[in-house]
Short mmCIF file of C-alpha atoms and ligand atoms in Angstrom, two decimals:
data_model
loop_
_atom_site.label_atom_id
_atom_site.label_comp_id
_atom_site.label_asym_id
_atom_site.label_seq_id
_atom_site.Cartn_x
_atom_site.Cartn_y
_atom_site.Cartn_z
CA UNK A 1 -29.25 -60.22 -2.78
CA UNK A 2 -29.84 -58.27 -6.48
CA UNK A 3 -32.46 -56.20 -4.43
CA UNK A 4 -30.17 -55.32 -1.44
CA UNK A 5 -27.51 -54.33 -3.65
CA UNK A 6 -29.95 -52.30 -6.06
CA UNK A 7 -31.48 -50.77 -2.51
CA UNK A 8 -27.84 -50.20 -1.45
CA UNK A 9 -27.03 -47.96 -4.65
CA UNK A 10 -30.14 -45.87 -4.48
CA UNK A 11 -29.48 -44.79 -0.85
CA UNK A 12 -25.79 -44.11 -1.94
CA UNK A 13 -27.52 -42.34 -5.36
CA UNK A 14 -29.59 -40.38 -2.70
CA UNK A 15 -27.02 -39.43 0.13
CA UNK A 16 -26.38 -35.92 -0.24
CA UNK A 17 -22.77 -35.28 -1.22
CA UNK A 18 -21.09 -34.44 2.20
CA UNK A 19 -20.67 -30.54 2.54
CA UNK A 20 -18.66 -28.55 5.30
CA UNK A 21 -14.80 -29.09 6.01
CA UNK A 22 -12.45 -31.88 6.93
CA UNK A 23 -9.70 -30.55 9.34
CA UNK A 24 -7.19 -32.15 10.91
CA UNK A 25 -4.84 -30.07 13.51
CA UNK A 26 -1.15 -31.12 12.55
CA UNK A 27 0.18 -28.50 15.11
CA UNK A 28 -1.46 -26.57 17.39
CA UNK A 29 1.05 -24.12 19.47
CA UNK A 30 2.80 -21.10 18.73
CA UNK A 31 6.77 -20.72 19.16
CA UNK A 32 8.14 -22.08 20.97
CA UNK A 33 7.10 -25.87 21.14
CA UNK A 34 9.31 -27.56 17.79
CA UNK A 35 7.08 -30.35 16.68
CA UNK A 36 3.64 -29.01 17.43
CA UNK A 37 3.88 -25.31 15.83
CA UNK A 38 1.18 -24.19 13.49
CA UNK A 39 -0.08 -26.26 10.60
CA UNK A 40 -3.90 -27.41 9.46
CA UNK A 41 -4.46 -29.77 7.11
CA UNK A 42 -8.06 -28.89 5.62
CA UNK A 43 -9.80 -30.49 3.17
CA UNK A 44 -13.82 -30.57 2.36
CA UNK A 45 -15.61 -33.19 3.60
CA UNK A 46 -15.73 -36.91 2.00
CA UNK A 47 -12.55 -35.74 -0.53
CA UNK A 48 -8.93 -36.46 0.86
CA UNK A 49 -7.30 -33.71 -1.24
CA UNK A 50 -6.50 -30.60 0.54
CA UNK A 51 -3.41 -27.91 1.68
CA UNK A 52 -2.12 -27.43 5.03
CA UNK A 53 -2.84 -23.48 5.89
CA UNK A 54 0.65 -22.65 7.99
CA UNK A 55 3.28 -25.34 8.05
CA UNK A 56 4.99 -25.04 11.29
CA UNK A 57 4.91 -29.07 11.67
CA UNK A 58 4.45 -31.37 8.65
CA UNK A 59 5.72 -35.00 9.26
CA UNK A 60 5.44 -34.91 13.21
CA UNK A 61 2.15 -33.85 13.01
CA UNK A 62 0.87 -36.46 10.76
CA UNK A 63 2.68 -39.05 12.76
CA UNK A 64 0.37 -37.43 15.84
CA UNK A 65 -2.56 -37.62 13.58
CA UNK A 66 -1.88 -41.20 12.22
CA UNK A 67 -1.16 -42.47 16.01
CA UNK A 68 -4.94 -40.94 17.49
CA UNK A 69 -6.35 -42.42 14.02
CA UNK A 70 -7.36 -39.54 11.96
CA UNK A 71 -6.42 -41.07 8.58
CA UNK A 72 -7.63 -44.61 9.32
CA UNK A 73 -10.02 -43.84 6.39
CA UNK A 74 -6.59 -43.30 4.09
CA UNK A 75 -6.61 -45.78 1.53
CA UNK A 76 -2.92 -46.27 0.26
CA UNK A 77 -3.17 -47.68 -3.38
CA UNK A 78 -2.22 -51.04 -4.24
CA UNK A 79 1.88 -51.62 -5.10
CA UNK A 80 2.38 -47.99 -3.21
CA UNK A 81 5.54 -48.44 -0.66
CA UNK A 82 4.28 -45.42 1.41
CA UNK A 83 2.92 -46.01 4.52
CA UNK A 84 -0.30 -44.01 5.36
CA UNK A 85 1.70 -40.22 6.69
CA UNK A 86 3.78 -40.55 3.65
CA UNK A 87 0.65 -40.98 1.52
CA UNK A 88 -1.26 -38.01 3.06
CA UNK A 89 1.95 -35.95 2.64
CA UNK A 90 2.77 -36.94 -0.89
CA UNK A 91 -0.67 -37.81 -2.20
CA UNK A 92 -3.44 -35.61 0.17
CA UNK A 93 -1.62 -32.14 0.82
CA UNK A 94 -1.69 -30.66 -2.63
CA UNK A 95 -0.01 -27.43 -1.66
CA UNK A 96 0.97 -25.21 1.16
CA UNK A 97 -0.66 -21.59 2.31
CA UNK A 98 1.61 -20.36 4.28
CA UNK A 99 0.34 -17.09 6.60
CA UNK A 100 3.64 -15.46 7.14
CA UNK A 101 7.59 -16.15 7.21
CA UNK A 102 7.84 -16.62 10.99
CA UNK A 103 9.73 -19.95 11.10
CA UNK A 104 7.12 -21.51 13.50
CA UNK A 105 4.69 -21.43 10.51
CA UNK A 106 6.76 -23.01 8.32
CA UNK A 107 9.96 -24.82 9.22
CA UNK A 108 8.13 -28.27 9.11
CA UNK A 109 7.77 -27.93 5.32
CA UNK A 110 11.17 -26.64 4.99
CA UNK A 111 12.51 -30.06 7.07
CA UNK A 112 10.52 -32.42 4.65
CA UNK A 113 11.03 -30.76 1.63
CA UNK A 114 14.00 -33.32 0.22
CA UNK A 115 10.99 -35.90 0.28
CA UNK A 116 8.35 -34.45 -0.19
CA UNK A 117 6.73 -34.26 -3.46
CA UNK A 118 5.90 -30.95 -6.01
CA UNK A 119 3.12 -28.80 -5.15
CA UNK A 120 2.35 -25.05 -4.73
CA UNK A 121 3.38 -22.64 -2.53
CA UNK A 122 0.74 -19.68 -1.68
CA UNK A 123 1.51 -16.46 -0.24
CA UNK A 124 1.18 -13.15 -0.18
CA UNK A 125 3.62 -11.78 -2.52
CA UNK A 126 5.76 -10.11 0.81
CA UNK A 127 5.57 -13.96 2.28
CA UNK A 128 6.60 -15.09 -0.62
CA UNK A 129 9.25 -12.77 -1.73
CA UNK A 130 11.06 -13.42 2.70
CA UNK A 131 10.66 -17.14 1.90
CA UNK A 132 12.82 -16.88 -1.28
CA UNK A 133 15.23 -14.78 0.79
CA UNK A 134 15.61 -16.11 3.78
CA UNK A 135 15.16 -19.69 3.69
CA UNK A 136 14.60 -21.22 0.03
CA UNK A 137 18.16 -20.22 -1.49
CA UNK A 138 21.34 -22.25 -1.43
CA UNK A 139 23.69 -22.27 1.22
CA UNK A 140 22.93 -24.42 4.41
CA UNK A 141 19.73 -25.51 2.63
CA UNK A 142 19.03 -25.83 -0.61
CA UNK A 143 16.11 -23.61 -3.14
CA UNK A 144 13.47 -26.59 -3.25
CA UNK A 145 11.36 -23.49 -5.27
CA UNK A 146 11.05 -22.23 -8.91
CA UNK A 147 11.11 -18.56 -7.17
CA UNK A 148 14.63 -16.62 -6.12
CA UNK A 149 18.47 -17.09 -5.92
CA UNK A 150 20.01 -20.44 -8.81
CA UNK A 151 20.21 -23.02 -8.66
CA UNK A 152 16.08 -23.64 -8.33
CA UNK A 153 15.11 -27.22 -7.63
CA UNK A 154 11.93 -26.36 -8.64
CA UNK A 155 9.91 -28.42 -6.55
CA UNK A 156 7.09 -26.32 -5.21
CA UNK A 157 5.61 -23.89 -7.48
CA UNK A 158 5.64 -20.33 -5.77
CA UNK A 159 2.15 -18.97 -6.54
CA UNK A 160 1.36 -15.18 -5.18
CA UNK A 161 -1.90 -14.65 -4.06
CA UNK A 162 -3.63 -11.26 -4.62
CA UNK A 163 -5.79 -10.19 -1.42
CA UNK A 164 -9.12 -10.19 -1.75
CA UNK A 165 -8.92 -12.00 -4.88
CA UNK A 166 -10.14 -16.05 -4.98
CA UNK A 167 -7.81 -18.30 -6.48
CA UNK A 168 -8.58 -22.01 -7.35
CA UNK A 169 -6.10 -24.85 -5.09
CA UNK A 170 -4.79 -26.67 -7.76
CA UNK A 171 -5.86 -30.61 -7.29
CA UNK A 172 -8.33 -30.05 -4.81
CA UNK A 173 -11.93 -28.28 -5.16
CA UNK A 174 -11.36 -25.28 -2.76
CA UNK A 175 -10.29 -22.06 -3.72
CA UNK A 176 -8.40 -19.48 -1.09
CA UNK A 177 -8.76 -15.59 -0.76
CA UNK A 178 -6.38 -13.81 1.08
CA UNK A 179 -6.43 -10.62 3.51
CA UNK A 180 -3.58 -9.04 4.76
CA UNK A 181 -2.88 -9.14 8.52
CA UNK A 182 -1.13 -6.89 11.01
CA UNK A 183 1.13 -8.41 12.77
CA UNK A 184 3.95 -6.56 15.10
CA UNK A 185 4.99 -4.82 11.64
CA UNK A 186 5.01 -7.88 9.19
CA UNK A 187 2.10 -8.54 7.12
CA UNK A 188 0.44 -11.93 7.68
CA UNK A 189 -2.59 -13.40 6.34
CA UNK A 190 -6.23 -14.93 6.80
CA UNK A 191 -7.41 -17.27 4.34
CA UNK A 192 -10.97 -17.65 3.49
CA UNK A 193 -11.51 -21.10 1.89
CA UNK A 194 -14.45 -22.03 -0.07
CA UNK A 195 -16.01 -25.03 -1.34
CA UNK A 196 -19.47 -24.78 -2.92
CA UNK A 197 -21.32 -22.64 -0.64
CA UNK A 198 -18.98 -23.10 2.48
CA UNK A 199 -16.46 -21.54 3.98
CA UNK A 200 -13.64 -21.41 6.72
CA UNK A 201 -11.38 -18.98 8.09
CA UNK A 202 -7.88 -19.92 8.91
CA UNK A 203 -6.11 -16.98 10.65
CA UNK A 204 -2.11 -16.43 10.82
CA UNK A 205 -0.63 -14.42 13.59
CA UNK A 206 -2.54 -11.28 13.94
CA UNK A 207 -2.32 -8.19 16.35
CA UNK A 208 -5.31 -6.70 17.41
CA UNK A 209 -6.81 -3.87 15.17
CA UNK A 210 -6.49 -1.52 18.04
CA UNK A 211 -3.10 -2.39 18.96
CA UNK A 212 -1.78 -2.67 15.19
CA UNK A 213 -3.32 1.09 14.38
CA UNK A 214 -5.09 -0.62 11.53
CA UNK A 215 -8.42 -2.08 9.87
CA UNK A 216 -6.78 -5.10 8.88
CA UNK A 217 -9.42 -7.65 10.78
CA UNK A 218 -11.86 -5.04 10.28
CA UNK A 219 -11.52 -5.51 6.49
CA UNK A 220 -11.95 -9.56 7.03
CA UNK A 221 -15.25 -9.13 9.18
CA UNK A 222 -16.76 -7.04 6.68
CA UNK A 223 -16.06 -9.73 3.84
CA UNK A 224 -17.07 -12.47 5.79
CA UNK A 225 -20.54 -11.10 7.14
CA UNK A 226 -22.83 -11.77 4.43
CA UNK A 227 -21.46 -16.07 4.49
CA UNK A 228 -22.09 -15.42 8.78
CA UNK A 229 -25.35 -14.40 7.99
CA UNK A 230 -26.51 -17.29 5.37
CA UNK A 231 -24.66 -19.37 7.99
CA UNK A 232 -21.71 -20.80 4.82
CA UNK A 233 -18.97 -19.32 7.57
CA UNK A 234 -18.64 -22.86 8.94
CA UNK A 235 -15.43 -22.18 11.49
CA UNK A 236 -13.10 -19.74 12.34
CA UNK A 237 -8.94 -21.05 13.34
CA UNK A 238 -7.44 -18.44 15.03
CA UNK A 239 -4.71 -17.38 17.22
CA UNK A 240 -4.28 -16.31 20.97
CA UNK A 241 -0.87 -16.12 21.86
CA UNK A 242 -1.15 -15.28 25.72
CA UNK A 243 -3.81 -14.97 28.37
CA UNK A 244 -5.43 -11.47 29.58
CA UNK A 245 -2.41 -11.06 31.93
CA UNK A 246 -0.10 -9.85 28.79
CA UNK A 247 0.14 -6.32 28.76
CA UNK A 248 -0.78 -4.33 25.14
CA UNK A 249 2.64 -3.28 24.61
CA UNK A 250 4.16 -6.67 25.05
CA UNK A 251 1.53 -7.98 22.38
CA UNK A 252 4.31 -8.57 19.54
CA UNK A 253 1.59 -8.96 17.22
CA UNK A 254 -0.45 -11.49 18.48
CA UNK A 255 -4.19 -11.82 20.71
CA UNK A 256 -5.17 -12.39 23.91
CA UNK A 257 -8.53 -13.68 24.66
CA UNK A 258 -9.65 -10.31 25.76
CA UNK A 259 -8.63 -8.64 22.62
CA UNK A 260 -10.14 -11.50 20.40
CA UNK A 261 -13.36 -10.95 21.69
CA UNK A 262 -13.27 -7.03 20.64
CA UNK A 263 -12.97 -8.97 17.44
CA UNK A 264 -15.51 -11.07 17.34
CA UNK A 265 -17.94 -8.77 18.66
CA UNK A 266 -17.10 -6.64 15.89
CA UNK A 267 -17.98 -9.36 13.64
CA UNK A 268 -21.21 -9.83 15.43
CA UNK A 269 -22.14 -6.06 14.94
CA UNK A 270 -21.59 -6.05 11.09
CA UNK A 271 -23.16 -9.59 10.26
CA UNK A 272 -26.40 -9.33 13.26
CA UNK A 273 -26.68 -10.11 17.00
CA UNK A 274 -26.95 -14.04 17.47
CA UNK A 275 -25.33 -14.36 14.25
CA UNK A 276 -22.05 -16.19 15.87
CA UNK A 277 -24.77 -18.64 17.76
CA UNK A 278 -22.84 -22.18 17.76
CA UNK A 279 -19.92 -21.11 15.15
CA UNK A 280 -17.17 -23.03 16.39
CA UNK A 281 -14.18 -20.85 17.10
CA UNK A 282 -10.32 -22.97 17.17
CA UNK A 283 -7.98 -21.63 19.08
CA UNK A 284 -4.53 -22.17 18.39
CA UNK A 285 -0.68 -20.80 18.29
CA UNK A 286 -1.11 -20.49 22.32
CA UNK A 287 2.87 -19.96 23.38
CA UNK A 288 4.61 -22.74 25.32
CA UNK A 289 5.65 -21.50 28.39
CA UNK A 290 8.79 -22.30 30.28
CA UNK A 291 7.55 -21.32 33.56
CA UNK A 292 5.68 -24.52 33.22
CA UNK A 293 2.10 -23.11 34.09
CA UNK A 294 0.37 -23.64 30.54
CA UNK A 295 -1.72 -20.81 30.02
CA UNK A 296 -4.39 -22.90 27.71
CA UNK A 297 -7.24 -23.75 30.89
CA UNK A 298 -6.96 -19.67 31.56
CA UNK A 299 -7.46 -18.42 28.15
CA UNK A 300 -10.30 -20.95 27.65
CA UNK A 301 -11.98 -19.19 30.75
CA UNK A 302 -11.18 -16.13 29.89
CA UNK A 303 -13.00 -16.63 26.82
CA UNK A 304 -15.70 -18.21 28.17
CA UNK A 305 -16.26 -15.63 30.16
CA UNK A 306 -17.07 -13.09 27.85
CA UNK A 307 -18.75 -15.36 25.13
CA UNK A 308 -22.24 -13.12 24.85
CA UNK A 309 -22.36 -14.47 21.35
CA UNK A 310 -22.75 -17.82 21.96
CA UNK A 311 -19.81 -18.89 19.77
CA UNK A 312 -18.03 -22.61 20.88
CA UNK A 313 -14.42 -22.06 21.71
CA UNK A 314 -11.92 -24.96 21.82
CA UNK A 315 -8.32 -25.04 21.99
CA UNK A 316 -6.96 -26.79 19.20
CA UNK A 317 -5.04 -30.02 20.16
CA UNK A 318 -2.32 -32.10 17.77
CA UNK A 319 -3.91 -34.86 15.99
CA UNK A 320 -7.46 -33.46 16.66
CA UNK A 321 -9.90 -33.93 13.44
CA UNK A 322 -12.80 -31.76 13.01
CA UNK A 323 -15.65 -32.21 10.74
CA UNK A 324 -17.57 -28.51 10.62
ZN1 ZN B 1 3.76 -17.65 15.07
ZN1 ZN B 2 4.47 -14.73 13.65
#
């Protein structure tokens, strides 16, 4: 019995701490579907501390998640009245990055905020300085921040992020750099997160470069090359908003498959050819549509169908976890 148990702890001493990313897809669609909008809880692998990137849905989503069993592994502590999506919320999301102020990316952290419990806020400074007017600031709600218009609740901690610049996730082990997006004439963001050598991509809304009249992606794929190349680029989230059938000029901002490809291809240029080979690709903030044809089994062909590179595409789904 000593033996097994000695045997036990050597193979544990051995196992190579678990690297990649933990990610678990809290909502999944763009406007205008309330209770499945934007939001990714990611966190590295084997640690249950992370941030959400976008916050479109909070509690709904983990309810989805909890139901389909992605936090069976959640162990709520001894004497702790939470159950297991009030744990995660209070205990496991240690702040919020939050792309843009479109209210799809964010209203589920504005809904819990009354119980939820104090943690950061990350944003671009422009985010950051729309969420303090528009939303955080008494009058039908109340200012849950330390940032803008008395009284301050003081709750979340409003952090601005500088682009291009790392900064450490308090509470967690990641750290998040930020590039500006184009996006119908509001700046959004991309985050890179890292953890020891790896690293993810989690994309707000975005226009395409070409569209936009900017570099804006451009800039990203050139920072993330070099981590393509030495393979540490582990996944890419990203937005398409509409199948190929959407016109340019009725883009508002956003990416069809066609135009996501460009993209990626351009990434594939700067960081070699093959280089993409088996990177999985999420696709989310696909629009609800009221016409009640859902456009998702189009766009995934549509990608498909010009997927040279070899990349894996999948359409993000509420309640899906990913290990990458
Ligand atoms: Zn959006
Ligand atoms: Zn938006």
């Amino acid at each position: 019995m000593r033996a097994f148990a000695l045997a036990a702890l050597l193979a544990t001493a051995a196992a190579p701490a678990p690297s990649g990313f933990d990610m678990v897809v809290l909502g999944a669609r763009g406007g205008i579907e309330d209770g499945n909008l934007s939001s990714y809880l990611i966190r590295p692998q084997g640690d249950p501390r992370g941030v959400t990137c976008d916050a479109g849905t909070l509690v709904q989503g983990l309810r989805v998640a909890e139901a389909k069993g992605a936090f069976k592994d959640v162990r709520v502590s001894a004497g702790e009245e939470l159950s297991r999506v009030g744990y995660v919320l209070k205990h496991d999301i240690k702040g919020y990055l939050i792309s843009h102020p479109h209210l799809d990316h964010l209203s589920g952290l504005i809904i819990a905020s009354p119980d939820d419990a104090a943690k950061p806020i990350y944003a671009l400074p422009s985010v950051n300085a729309e969420i303090a007017r528009s939303y955080f600031r008494p009058g039908p709600w109340s200012n849950f921040t330390d940032r803008g218009a008395e009284p301050r609740l003081g709750k979340y901690h409003v952090v601005d992020l500088k682009p291009g610049t790392p900064t450490p996730l308090a509470g967690t082990t990641m750290t998040v750099t930020p590039f500006p997006l184009a996006h119908g004439g509001m700046e959004s963001t991309a985050f890179l997160l890292e953890h020891d050598r790896d690293a993810m991509l989690c994309f707000g809304d975005t226009g395409p470069d070409a569209v936009e009249h900017a570099d804006k992606l451009q800039r990203v794929w050139s920072a993330v090359a070099g981590r393509v190349r030495a393979k540490q680029l582990k996944a890419i989230v990203i937005e398409v908003s509409f199948a190929n059938d959407r016109p340019d000029d009725k883009l508002f901002g956003h990416l069809t498959p066609r135009h996501l490809l460009g993209e990626l291809h351009k990434l594939e240029a700067l960081a070699g050819k093959g280089s993409l080979k088996d990177l999985p690709i999420i696709i989310g903030h696909i629009k609800y549509a009221l016409s009640g044809t859902q456009p998702q089994a189009q766009i995934l062909s549509e990608l498909g169908a010009g997927n040279d590179m070899g990349v894996r595409f999948h359409i993000a789904e509420q309640g899906q976890r990913w290990r990458f």
